[in-house]
Coordinates of C-alpha atoms and ligand atoms in Angstrom, one line a residue:
M237 CA 160.0 139.2 95.3
G238 CA 163.3 140.8 96.0
H239 CA 165.6 137.8 96.0
H240 CA 165.7 136.6 92.4
Q241 CA 169.3 137.4 91.8
E242 CA 170.5 135.8 95.0
L243 CA 168.5 132.7 94.3
A244 CA 169.9 132.5 90.8
D245 CA 173.5 132.9 92.1
T246 CA 173.1 130.1 94.6
V247 CA 171.5 127.8 92.0
E248 CA 174.3 128.5 89.6
K249 CA 176.9 127.5 92.2
L250 CA 175.0 124.3 93.1
V251 CA 174.7 123.0 89.5
Q252 CA 178.2 123.7 88.4
K253 CA 179.6 121.2 85.8
G254 CA 181.3 118.1 87.2
K255 CA 179.9 118.7 90.7
G256 CA 176.9 117.6 92.8
I257 CA 175.5 117.8 96.3
L258 CA 176.5 115.7 99.4
A259 CA 173.4 114.9 101.6
A260 CA 175.0 114.7 105.1
D261 CA 171.7 115.7 106.8
E262 CA 170.8 112.4 108.4
S263 CA 168.5 113.0 111.4
A264 CA 169.6 111.7 114.8
P265 CA 167.6 108.4 114.4
T266 CA 168.9 107.9 110.8
I267 CA 172.5 108.5 111.5
A268 CA 172.2 106.1 114.5
K269 CA 171.1 103.4 112.0
R270 CA 174.0 104.1 109.7
F271 CA 176.5 104.1 112.6
A272 CA 175.0 100.8 114.0
A273 CA 175.7 99.2 110.6
I274 CA 179.4 99.8 111.2
G275 CA 179.3 99.0 114.9
V276 CA 179.5 102.6 116.2
E277 CA 177.3 104.1 118.9
S278 CA 175.9 107.4 117.8
T279 CA 177.0 110.1 120.3
E280 CA 177.2 113.8 119.7
Q281 CA 181.0 113.5 119.7
K282 CA 181.1 110.7 117.2
R283 CA 178.8 112.5 114.8
R284 CA 181.0 115.6 115.1
E285 CA 184.1 113.6 114.5
Y286 CA 182.8 111.8 111.5
R287 CA 181.2 114.8 109.8
S288 CA 184.2 117.0 110.5
L289 CA 186.5 114.4 108.9
I290 CA 184.3 114.1 105.8
F291 CA 183.9 117.8 105.3
S292 CA 187.7 118.3 105.5
T293 CA 188.4 115.8 102.8
P294 CA 191.1 117.3 100.6
E295 CA 189.8 118.5 97.2
L296 CA 186.2 117.7 98.2
G297 CA 185.2 121.1 96.6
D298 CA 186.4 119.8 93.2
Y299 CA 183.4 117.5 93.0
I300 CA 180.9 118.7 95.7
S301 CA 179.1 122.1 95.2
G302 CA 176.9 122.0 98.3
V303 CA 176.4 120.0 101.5
I304 CA 173.1 119.5 103.2
L305 CA 173.5 119.6 107.0
Y306 CA 171.3 118.6 109.9
E307 CA 170.6 121.3 112.4
E308 CA 172.9 119.8 115.1
T309 CA 175.8 119.9 112.6
L310 CA 175.3 123.6 111.8
N311 CA 175.7 124.3 115.5
Q312 CA 178.8 122.1 116.0
K313 CA 182.5 123.0 115.7
S314 CA 184.9 120.9 113.6
L315 CA 187.8 119.0 115.1
D316 CA 189.9 122.1 114.5
N317 CA 187.3 124.2 116.3
A318 CA 185.9 126.1 113.3
P319 CA 182.1 126.2 112.7
M320 CA 181.2 123.3 110.4
A321 CA 179.9 125.6 107.8
E322 CA 183.3 127.3 107.7
L323 CA 185.0 124.0 106.7
L324 CA 182.7 123.9 103.7
L325 CA 183.1 127.6 102.7
R326 CA 186.9 127.1 102.7
Q327 CA 186.5 124.7 99.8
G328 CA 184.0 126.9 98.0
I329 CA 181.1 124.5 99.0
V330 CA 177.7 126.1 99.7
P331 CA 176.2 125.0 103.1
G332 CA 172.6 123.9 103.1
I333 CA 170.2 122.7 105.8
K334 CA 167.5 120.0 106.1
V335 CA 164.4 121.8 107.5
D336 CA 161.6 119.3 107.6
K337 CA 160.8 117.6 110.9
G338 CA 160.2 114.1 109.6
K339 CA 157.1 112.2 108.5
G340 CA 154.2 110.3 109.9
P341 CA 150.8 108.9 108.9
L342 CA 148.5 111.0 106.9
A343 CA 145.0 110.8 108.5
N344 CA 142.3 109.1 106.4
A345 CA 144.9 107.8 103.9
P346 CA 145.9 104.3 105.0
G347 CA 149.5 103.5 104.2
D348 CA 150.4 107.0 103.1
E349 CA 152.5 109.6 105.0
I350 CA 152.9 113.3 105.2
T351 CA 155.9 115.4 106.2
F352 CA 155.8 117.8 109.2
G353 CA 157.6 121.1 110.0
L354 CA 155.8 124.1 108.4
D355 CA 155.0 125.7 111.8
G356 CA 157.7 128.2 112.7
L357 CA 159.6 127.4 109.5
E358 CA 160.2 131.1 108.5
E359 CA 161.8 131.8 111.9
R360 CA 164.0 128.7 111.8
L361 CA 165.1 129.5 108.2
S362 CA 166.2 133.1 109.2
G363 CA 168.3 131.6 112.0
Y364 CA 169.9 129.1 109.6
R365 CA 170.5 131.9 107.1
D366 CA 172.4 133.9 109.7
Q367 CA 174.5 130.8 110.3
G368 CA 175.4 130.6 106.6
A369 CA 172.9 128.3 105.0
R370 CA 172.0 129.4 101.5
F371 CA 169.8 126.4 100.5
A372 CA 167.4 124.1 102.2
K373 CA 166.0 120.6 101.8
W374 CA 162.5 119.2 102.6
R375 CA 161.7 115.5 101.9
N376 CA 158.2 114.0 101.3
V377 CA 157.8 110.2 100.7
Y378 CA 155.4 108.1 98.6
H379 CA 155.1 104.4 99.2
I380 CA 154.2 102.2 96.2
T381 CA 151.7 99.4 96.9
D382 CA 148.5 98.3 95.0
T383 CA 146.7 101.1 96.7
N384 CA 149.4 103.7 97.6
P385 CA 150.0 106.5 97.1
G386 CA 146.3 107.5 97.0
A387 CA 145.0 110.8 95.4
L388 CA 144.8 112.5 98.8
A389 CA 148.5 111.7 99.6
I390 CA 149.6 113.0 96.2
E391 CA 147.7 116.3 96.7
A392 CA 148.5 116.9 100.4
N393 CA 152.2 116.2 100.0
A394 CA 152.5 118.5 96.9
E395 CA 150.8 121.3 98.9
V396 CA 153.2 120.9 101.8
L397 CA 156.3 120.9 99.5
A398 CA 155.1 124.0 97.7
R399 CA 154.4 125.9 100.9
Y400 CA 157.9 125.1 102.1
A401 CA 159.5 126.2 98.8
A402 CA 157.6 129.5 98.8
V403 CA 158.8 130.3 102.4
C404 CA 162.4 129.5 101.5
Q405 CA 162.4 131.8 98.5
S406 CA 160.8 134.7 100.4
L407 CA 164.0 134.6 102.5
G408 CA 166.5 134.2 99.6
I409 CA 167.1 130.6 100.3
V410 CA 167.0 128.1 97.4
P411 CA 164.6 125.3 98.2
I412 CA 165.4 121.7 97.2
V413 CA 162.1 120.1 96.7
E414 CA 162.3 116.4 97.4
P415 CA 159.4 114.1 96.5
E416 CA 160.9 110.6 97.1
V417 CA 159.0 107.7 95.5
L418 CA 160.3 104.9 97.7
I419 CA 162.2 102.0 96.2
D420 CA 160.8 99.4 98.7
G421 CA 158.3 97.0 97.2
Y422 CA 157.7 94.4 94.5
H423 CA 156.4 96.9 91.8
T424 CA 157.5 97.0 88.2
I425 CA 159.5 99.9 86.6
E426 CA 156.3 100.8 84.7
H427 CA 154.4 101.2 87.9
C428 CA 157.1 103.4 89.4
A429 CA 156.9 105.5 86.2
L430 CA 153.2 106.0 86.5
V431 CA 153.4 107.0 90.2
S432 CA 156.4 109.3 89.6
E433 CA 154.6 111.1 86.8
A434 CA 151.5 111.6 88.9
V435 CA 153.6 112.9 91.9
L436 CA 155.6 115.3 89.8
R437 CA 152.6 116.7 88.0
A438 CA 150.9 117.4 91.3
V439 CA 154.1 118.9 92.8
F440 CA 154.5 121.3 89.8
A441 CA 150.9 122.3 89.9
A442 CA 151.2 123.2 93.6
L443 CA 154.5 125.1 93.1
H444 CA 152.7 127.1 90.4
R445 CA 149.7 127.8 92.8
H446 CA 152.1 129.0 95.4
G447 CA 154.0 131.3 93.1
V448 CA 157.3 129.5 93.5
L449 CA 160.0 130.7 91.0
L450 CA 161.0 127.6 89.1
E451 CA 164.4 129.2 88.2
G452 CA 165.2 129.6 91.9
M453 CA 164.7 126.0 93.0
L454 CA 166.1 122.5 92.5
L455 CA 164.2 119.2 92.3
K456 CA 165.5 116.2 94.2
P457 CA 163.6 113.1 93.0
S458 CA 164.2 109.4 93.0
M459 CA 165.1 107.7 89.7
V460 CA 162.5 105.5 88.0
T461 CA 163.4 101.9 88.9
P462 CA 161.6 98.7 89.7
G463 CA 160.9 98.0 93.4
K464 CA 163.8 96.6 95.4
S465 CA 162.0 93.3 95.8
H466 CA 160.9 93.0 92.2
T467 CA 162.1 89.8 90.6
S468 CA 164.2 91.4 87.8
Q469 CA 166.2 94.6 88.2
A470 CA 166.8 97.1 85.5
G471 CA 170.2 98.1 84.1
P472 CA 171.4 101.7 83.8
E473 CA 170.2 102.1 80.2
R474 CA 166.6 101.1 81.1
V475 CA 166.6 103.3 84.2
A476 CA 167.9 106.2 82.2
E477 CA 165.2 105.8 79.6
A478 CA 162.3 105.4 82.0
T479 CA 163.5 108.3 84.2
L480 CA 164.0 110.7 81.3
N481 CA 160.6 109.8 79.7
V482 CA 158.8 110.7 83.0
F483 CA 160.9 113.9 83.6
R484 CA 160.5 115.3 80.1
R485 CA 156.7 115.0 80.5
A486 CA 156.4 116.4 84.0
V487 CA 159.3 118.8 84.8
P488 CA 159.2 122.3 83.3
A489 CA 162.3 123.3 81.4
A490 CA 162.6 126.4 83.6
V491 CA 163.8 124.2 86.5
P492 CA 167.6 124.6 86.4
G493 CA 168.6 121.3 87.9
I494 CA 167.5 117.9 88.9
V495 CA 169.7 116.4 91.6
F496 CA 168.8 112.7 92.2
L497 CA 168.8 111.0 95.6
S498 CA 170.2 107.5 95.8
G499 CA 167.3 106.0 97.8
G500 CA 168.9 102.6 98.6
Q501 CA 170.8 102.0 95.4
T502 CA 174.3 100.7 95.9
P503 CA 177.0 103.3 95.4
E504 CA 178.0 101.7 92.1
Q505 CA 174.4 101.5 90.8
A506 CA 173.7 105.1 91.7
T507 CA 176.8 106.2 89.8
A508 CA 176.2 104.0 86.8
N509 CA 172.5 105.1 86.6
L510 CA 173.4 108.8 86.8
N511 CA 176.0 108.3 84.1
A512 CA 173.5 106.6 81.8
I513 CA 171.0 109.4 82.3
N514 CA 173.7 112.0 81.3
Q515 CA 174.8 110.0 78.3
H516 CA 171.4 110.7 76.6
G517 CA 172.8 114.1 75.7
P518 CA 171.6 117.6 76.5
Q519 CA 168.3 118.0 78.4
P520 CA 166.5 121.2 79.6
W521 CA 167.9 120.8 83.1
E522 CA 171.3 120.0 84.6
L523 CA 171.2 116.4 85.8
S524 CA 173.3 115.8 88.9
F525 CA 173.3 114.0 92.3
S526 CA 172.4 114.8 95.9
Y527 CA 173.4 111.5 97.4
G528 CA 173.5 110.5 101.0
R529 CA 174.2 106.7 101.3
A530 CA 175.7 106.3 97.8
L531 CA 178.4 108.9 98.6
Q532 CA 179.0 108.0 102.3
E533 CA 178.7 104.3 102.7
P534 CA 182.3 103.4 101.8
A535 CA 183.6 106.3 103.8
Q536 CA 181.6 105.2 106.9
K537 CA 183.0 101.6 106.6
A538 CA 186.5 102.9 106.3
W539 CA 186.1 105.2 109.3
A540 CA 184.5 102.6 111.6
G541 CA 184.4 105.1 114.4
E542 CA 188.2 105.5 114.7
L543 CA 189.9 108.8 114.2
D544 CA 193.0 107.0 113.1
N545 CA 191.1 105.8 110.0
G546 CA 190.4 109.5 109.0
P547 CA 192.7 109.4 106.0
A548 CA 191.1 106.2 104.7
A549 CA 187.6 107.6 105.2
Q550 CA 188.5 110.8 103.4
S551 CA 190.1 108.8 100.5
A552 CA 186.9 106.8 100.2
M553 CA 184.8 110.0 100.2
H554 CA 187.0 111.6 97.6
R555 CA 186.8 108.6 95.4
R556 CA 182.9 108.4 95.3
A557 CA 182.7 112.2 94.9
K558 CA 185.1 112.1 91.9
L559 CA 183.3 109.1 90.3
N560 CA 179.9 110.8 90.6
G561 CA 181.4 114.1 89.3
A562 CA 182.3 112.1 86.2
A563 CA 178.9 110.4 86.0
R564 CA 177.3 113.8 86.2
E565 CA 179.0 114.6 82.8
G566 CA 178.4 111.1 81.4
H567 CA 182.1 110.3 81.6
Y568 CA 182.0 107.4 84.0
S569 CA 182.8 103.9 83.2
P570 CA 182.7 100.9 85.6
D571 CA 186.4 100.3 84.8
M572 CA 187.1 103.4 86.9
E573 CA 185.9 101.5 90.0
G574 CA 189.3 99.7 89.8
Ligands
13P1593 P1 170.0 108.9 99.9 O1 170.9 109.3 98.8 O2 170.7 108.1 100.9 O3 168.7 108.5 99.5 O4 169.8 110.3 100.8 C1 169.4 111.4 100.1 C2 168.6 112.2 101.0 O5 168.9 113.4 101.3 C3 167.3 111.7 101.5 O6 166.5 112.7 102.0

């Protein structure tokens, strides 16, 4: 493979100290849901306005190393008519791209799902590369119930993630491998730990089968937590301990970084949990964030669809990015919420 150095250079930028990744790659149906929550209709113009505002947040590059874009955004111009990727590059932020095509039922695996988008992936990726993308993201999901995820879902999803990652690396693009164990459900934290470990073991076995260079990828997992509807929730210390126990067992030390998703945690929970994880001292991997909702919710509320609220939205964005930048070093405290 001729891209080792390039992959290593991109990884190094993405896992810089004090910084993490902003996931702004909501698909059209997902961003419509987020906008509906603030009473805004999701039109092409509104999506452009909102994302352009967020990406021009002053000093965003002090805390954000990379932004994951949706294909539509990569093709859009900002409010000052620059390509969106250009806004990011101005702040030293690496542009990335979501490349999966969403999920649906996995045949013969009731309740389990599989992610689509391998057909034509290589061609799409070379186009995104020409537009400036240097890393990619692909998400697979696992539901927890008494019977899910089944063995078939664990194997099939791992295989798809590994095939995606191998294609990315063949083009010099860093793959973010995202196996998300969903937070929905009544399960215990112990149940989440068992599922997460089985999922990660299968993913790394598949990455090995497909010759994926571990040094040239990032893992984007969910933290180990109880289900959202479980009767008692776990504090940051318990989440940190359960998460690190699983990751130490299942994630090879050659992986340079683990960048967590927020997965339905509140912004404050996601920051406090990441902070507790980082307070456990040095680990083999950098431990950072790749949050969507936990970074953007306050900014979306402040914006509320009005361009005049731009400065308030940017200040909310700056604030969460800064707090997570601190949590990524274990330097956050809830007092900083003010
Ligand atoms: P959340 O942080 O909102 O879970 O989004 C991260 C993401 O990119 C999901 O694919």
